[in-house]
């Protein structure tokens, strides 16, 4: 059993840290907001800074929103880097820039420590169930050391390549998820406007080629009109920005990713930054002048 640091106990970090605690590891936790009571009751030590966490832990996990947040947690004043000593391991499980990640890893390596980028997919549901997909970049030896912790949080765990490759895989994942949400939204909107029951249409499609987790979970949210996150639109906008800026740098065209980003932008412009990303359907509904489930009127 290890002393494990966990920084960022939000929608995802909270259940992930809970699984590590239930697995018998000793937690040292830090956040800008109060730590969830169940972790404290379970014996987690609340630390005042990333430095404090790093001094007391062998493996330090970060799960914060964006690239600048990871930079602040690792290299800001009283950050993790100030508390590290040789041989410790930093594991960033946030979804952030693959390019910046390579720089972060070099700076951590220069302190005699190891770095893994290990973003996740599976959402709050997967985090609570301990069934996340974890996409890892780093060395085989470090991956092997951290794998028992990953096993407590995830079910499909892959070492993709060197540092940055885990984050690149996550960006690819987010392209597929955004475009599939868009496709499910268009399909259910079409069915609804044509006068079919969207719930029945979803049920009918679940067995065939169009079946997917997105049709199952996000399609359900679109029909039930429940857009509480889940995964916030502003986080998905961040991920698609990484895809689109990466495309520009690589000389690559991602036309439908650009469209999906515009639809998220429309949601944000209409007060939806914190809606679940299935709320993308609301931008399509505004274009259609029709809401899923509404009487088709013909
Ligand atoms: P969240 O906003 O719910 O939680 C982030 C936590 O980090 C918050 O508690 C916040 O206070 C804390 N934090 C931010 N800056 C900090 C700092 N400088 N020091 C200490 N704590 C700090 O976000 P989330 O939904 O848990 O997402 C976290 C990461 O996981 C993001 O990169 C997101 O893209 C990714 N992700 C989220 C989901 C999802 O469904 N929510 C799924 C897969 C991946």
PDB file of N, CA, C and O in Angstrom, residues 16 91-93 117-122 130-137 143 146-147 149-160 166 169:
ATOM      1  N   UNK A  16     -12.749   8.837  -7.854  1.00  0.00           N
ATOM      2  CA  UNK A  16     -11.484   8.143  -8.144  1.00  0.00           C
ATOM      3  C   UNK A  16     -10.656   7.988  -6.868  1.00  0.00           C
ATOM      4  O   UNK A  16     -10.118   6.909  -6.568  1.00  0.00           O
ATOM      5  N   UNK A  91       1.457  11.771 -11.572  1.00  0.00           N
ATOM      6  CA  UNK A  91       0.519  11.204 -12.555  1.00  0.00           C
ATOM      7  C   UNK A  91      -0.573  12.234 -12.808  1.00  0.00           C
ATOM      8  O   UNK A  91      -1.406  12.485 -11.930  1.00  0.00           O
ATOM      9  N   UNK A  92      -0.559  12.843 -13.994  1.00  0.00           N
ATOM     10  CA  UNK A  92      -1.613  13.816 -14.312  1.00  0.00           C
ATOM     11  C   UNK A  92      -2.738  13.119 -15.063  1.00  0.00           C
ATOM     12  O   UNK A  92      -2.554  12.657 -16.189  1.00  0.00           O
ATOM     13  N   UNK A  93      -3.919  13.063 -14.423  1.00  0.00           N
ATOM     14  CA  UNK A  93      -5.069  12.384 -15.023  1.00  0.00           C
ATOM     15  C   UNK A  93      -6.086  13.381 -15.601  1.00  0.00           C
ATOM     16  O   UNK A  93      -7.129  12.983 -16.114  1.00  0.00           O
ATOM     17  N   UNK A 117       1.319  10.890 -18.109  1.00  0.00           N
ATOM     18  CA  UNK A 117       0.045  11.528 -18.443  1.00  0.00           C
ATOM     19  C   UNK A 117      -0.944  10.385 -18.589  1.00  0.00           C
ATOM     20  O   UNK A 117      -0.680   9.406 -19.290  1.00  0.00           O
ATOM     21  N   UNK A 118      -2.075  10.493 -17.887  1.00  0.00           N
ATOM     22  CA  UNK A 118      -3.016   9.369 -17.823  1.00  0.00           C
ATOM     23  C   UNK A 118      -4.458   9.863 -17.796  1.00  0.00           C
ATOM     24  O   UNK A 118      -5.206   9.614 -16.848  1.00  0.00           O
ATOM     25  N   UNK A 119      -4.870  10.602 -18.862  1.00  0.00           N
ATOM     26  CA  UNK A 119      -6.259  11.082 -18.893  1.00  0.00           C
ATOM     27  C   UNK A 119      -7.233   9.918 -19.009  1.00  0.00           C
ATOM     28  O   UNK A 119      -6.840   8.804 -19.367  1.00  0.00           O
ATOM     29  N   UNK A 120      -8.495  10.230 -18.714  1.00  0.00           N
ATOM     30  CA  UNK A 120      -9.495   9.160 -18.620  1.00  0.00           C
ATOM     31  C   UNK A 120     -10.700   9.458 -19.502  1.00  0.00           C
ATOM     32  O   UNK A 120     -10.956  10.588 -19.882  1.00  0.00           O
ATOM     33  N   UNK A 121     -11.439   8.415 -19.791  1.00  0.00           N
ATOM     34  CA  UNK A 121     -12.739   8.531 -20.446  1.00  0.00           C
ATOM     35  C   UNK A 121     -13.712   7.630 -19.701  1.00  0.00           C
ATOM     36  O   UNK A 121     -13.309   6.629 -19.109  1.00  0.00           O
ATOM     37  N   UNK A 122     -14.995   7.990 -19.781  1.00  0.00           N
ATOM     38  CA  UNK A 122     -16.008   7.170 -19.097  1.00  0.00           C
ATOM     39  C   UNK A 122     -16.912   8.008 -18.228  1.00  0.00           C
ATOM     40  O   UNK A 122     -17.937   7.533 -17.752  1.00  0.00           O
ATOM     41  N   UNK A 130     -15.629   2.751 -11.052  1.00  0.00           N
ATOM     42  CA  UNK A 130     -14.247   2.255 -11.129  1.00  0.00           C
ATOM     43  C   UNK A 130     -13.980   1.573 -12.452  1.00  0.00           C
ATOM     44  O   UNK A 130     -13.170   0.650 -12.546  1.00  0.00           O
ATOM     45  N   UNK A 131     -14.619   2.059 -13.511  1.00  0.00           N
ATOM     46  CA  UNK A 131     -14.534   1.413 -14.831  1.00  0.00           C
ATOM     47  C   UNK A 131     -14.017   2.372 -15.894  1.00  0.00           C
ATOM     48  O   UNK A 131     -14.401   2.254 -17.062  1.00  0.00           O
ATOM     49  N   UNK A 132     -13.179   3.329 -15.505  1.00  0.00           N
ATOM     50  CA  UNK A 132     -12.702   4.305 -16.480  1.00  0.00           C
ATOM     51  C   UNK A 132     -11.781   3.662 -17.515  1.00  0.00           C
ATOM     52  O   UNK A 132     -11.101   2.668 -17.231  1.00  0.00           O
ATOM     53  N   UNK A 133     -11.772   4.238 -18.708  1.00  0.00           N
ATOM     54  CA  UNK A 133     -10.726   3.947 -19.685  1.00  0.00           C
ATOM     55  C   UNK A 133      -9.576   4.910 -19.383  1.00  0.00           C
ATOM     56  O   UNK A 133      -9.801   6.110 -19.232  1.00  0.00           O
ATOM     57  N   UNK A 134      -8.361   4.387 -19.251  1.00  0.00           N
ATOM     58  CA  UNK A 134      -7.214   5.229 -18.894  1.00  0.00           C
ATOM     59  C   UNK A 134      -6.165   5.110 -20.000  1.00  0.00           C
ATOM     60  O   UNK A 134      -5.743   3.995 -20.350  1.00  0.00           O
ATOM     61  N   UNK A 135      -5.767   6.274 -20.566  1.00  0.00           N
ATOM     62  CA  UNK A 135      -4.859   6.325 -21.719  1.00  0.00           C
ATOM     63  C   UNK A 135      -3.538   6.916 -21.254  1.00  0.00           C
ATOM     64  O   UNK A 135      -3.496   8.078 -20.878  1.00  0.00           O
ATOM     65  N   UNK A 136      -2.480   6.116 -21.281  1.00  0.00           N
ATOM     66  CA  UNK A 136      -1.278   6.514 -20.553  1.00  0.00           C
ATOM     67  C   UNK A 136      -0.096   6.794 -21.490  1.00  0.00           C
ATOM     68  O   UNK A 136       0.136   6.084 -22.460  1.00  0.00           O
ATOM     69  N   UNK A 137       0.651   7.866 -21.149  1.00  0.00           N
ATOM     70  CA  UNK A 137       1.925   8.161 -21.795  1.00  0.00           C
ATOM     71  C   UNK A 137       3.025   8.170 -20.759  1.00  0.00           C
ATOM     72  O   UNK A 137       2.863   8.768 -19.689  1.00  0.00           O
ATOM     73  N   UNK A 143       4.763   2.960 -15.614  1.00  0.00           N
ATOM     74  CA  UNK A 143       3.399   2.447 -15.826  1.00  0.00           C
ATOM     75  C   UNK A 143       3.159   1.218 -14.957  1.00  0.00           C
ATOM     76  O   UNK A 143       2.127   1.111 -14.275  1.00  0.00           O
ATOM     77  N   UNK A 146       2.578   2.091 -11.307  1.00  0.00           N
ATOM     78  CA  UNK A 146       1.311   2.778 -10.985  1.00  0.00           C
ATOM     79  C   UNK A 146       0.100   1.925 -11.341  1.00  0.00           C
ATOM     80  O   UNK A 146      -1.008   2.162 -10.849  1.00  0.00           O
ATOM     81  N   UNK A 147       0.303   0.870 -12.142  1.00  0.00           N
ATOM     82  CA  UNK A 147      -0.829   0.063 -12.658  1.00  0.00           C
ATOM     83  C   UNK A 147      -1.780  -0.418 -11.551  1.00  0.00           C
ATOM     84  O   UNK A 147      -3.014  -0.371 -11.759  1.00  0.00           O
ATOM     85  N   UNK A 149      -2.780   1.089  -8.972  1.00  0.00           N
ATOM     86  CA  UNK A 149      -3.689   2.212  -8.677  1.00  0.00           C
ATOM     87  C   UNK A 149      -4.671   2.401  -9.823  1.00  0.00           C
ATOM     88  O   UNK A 149      -5.877   2.603  -9.601  1.00  0.00           O
ATOM     89  N   UNK A 150      -4.162   2.338 -11.062  1.00  0.00           N
ATOM     90  CA  UNK A 150      -5.062   2.466 -12.223  1.00  0.00           C
ATOM     91  C   UNK A 150      -6.140   1.376 -12.179  1.00  0.00           C
ATOM     92  O   UNK A 150      -7.290   1.622 -12.517  1.00  0.00           O
ATOM     93  N   UNK A 151      -5.744   0.168 -11.770  1.00  0.00           N
ATOM     94  CA  UNK A 151      -6.702  -0.956 -11.740  1.00  0.00           C
ATOM     95  C   UNK A 151      -7.864  -0.685 -10.781  1.00  0.00           C
ATOM     96  O   UNK A 151      -8.960  -1.204 -10.993  1.00  0.00           O
ATOM     97  N   UNK A 152      -7.617   0.112  -9.731  1.00  0.00           N
ATOM     98  CA  UNK A 152      -8.699   0.431  -8.785  1.00  0.00           C
ATOM     99  C   UNK A 152      -9.686   1.444  -9.374  1.00  0.00           C
ATOM    100  O   UNK A 152     -10.838   1.505  -8.964  1.00  0.00           O
ATOM    101  N   UNK A 153      -9.209   2.234 -10.358  1.00  0.00           N
ATOM    102  CA  UNK A 153     -10.051   3.312 -10.905  1.00  0.00           C
ATOM    103  C   UNK A 153     -10.606   2.978 -12.286  1.00  0.00           C
ATOM    104  O   UNK A 153     -11.580   3.588 -12.719  1.00  0.00           O
ATOM    105  N   UNK A 154      -9.969   2.047 -12.984  1.00  0.00           N
ATOM    106  CA  UNK A 154     -10.331   1.825 -14.385  1.00  0.00           C
ATOM    107  C   UNK A 154     -10.433   0.365 -14.763  1.00  0.00           C
ATOM    108  O   UNK A 154     -10.106  -0.531 -13.987  1.00  0.00           O
ATOM    109  N   UNK A 155     -10.930   0.159 -15.997  1.00  0.00           N
ATOM    110  CA  UNK A 155     -11.097  -1.209 -16.494  1.00  0.00           C
ATOM    111  C   UNK A 155     -10.327  -1.442 -17.793  1.00  0.00           C
ATOM    112  O   UNK A 155      -9.899  -2.552 -18.061  1.00  0.00           O
ATOM    113  N   UNK A 156     -10.145  -0.404 -18.569  1.00  0.00           N
ATOM    114  CA  UNK A 156      -9.466  -0.527 -19.859  1.00  0.00           C
ATOM    115  C   UNK A 156      -8.264   0.409 -19.826  1.00  0.00           C
ATOM    116  O   UNK A 156      -8.394   1.612 -20.038  1.00  0.00           O
ATOM    117  N   UNK A 157      -7.093  -0.144 -19.522  1.00  0.00           N
ATOM    118  CA  UNK A 157      -5.923   0.686 -19.221  1.00  0.00           C
ATOM    119  C   UNK A 157      -4.821   0.371 -20.231  1.00  0.00           C
ATOM    120  O   UNK A 157      -4.363  -0.771 -20.317  1.00  0.00           O
ATOM    121  N   UNK A 158      -4.393   1.390 -20.990  1.00  0.00           N
ATOM    122  CA  UNK A 158      -3.433   1.146 -22.071  1.00  0.00           C
ATOM    123  C   UNK A 158      -2.253   2.103 -21.983  1.00  0.00           C
ATOM    124  O   UNK A 158      -2.451   3.327 -21.912  1.00  0.00           O
ATOM    125  N   UNK A 159      -1.034   1.565 -22.006  1.00  0.00           N
ATOM    126  CA  UNK A 159       0.154   2.405 -22.188  1.00  0.00           C
ATOM    127  C   UNK A 159       0.300   2.618 -23.691  1.00  0.00           C
ATOM    128  O   UNK A 159       0.653   1.691 -24.427  1.00  0.00           O
ATOM    129  N   UNK A 160       0.007   3.859 -24.142  1.00  0.00           N
ATOM    130  CA  UNK A 160      -0.028   4.134 -25.588  1.00  0.00           C
ATOM    131  C   UNK A 160       1.371   4.380 -26.118  1.00  0.00           C
ATOM    132  O   UNK A 160       1.729   3.942 -27.222  1.00  0.00           O
ATOM    133  N   UNK A 166      -0.629   9.826 -24.150  1.00  0.00           N
ATOM    134  CA  UNK A 166      -1.892   9.613 -23.434  1.00  0.00           C
ATOM    135  C   UNK A 166      -2.842  10.771 -23.707  1.00  0.00           C
ATOM    136  O   UNK A 166      -4.020  10.569 -24.012  1.00  0.00           O
ATOM    137  N   UNK A 169      -4.222  10.717 -27.227  1.00  0.00           N
ATOM    138  CA  UNK A 169      -5.300   9.729 -27.332  1.00  0.00           C
ATOM    139  C   UNK A 169      -6.603  10.302 -26.798  1.00  0.00           C
ATOM    140  O   UNK A 169      -7.678  10.087 -27.367  1.00  0.00           O
TER     141      UNK A 169
END
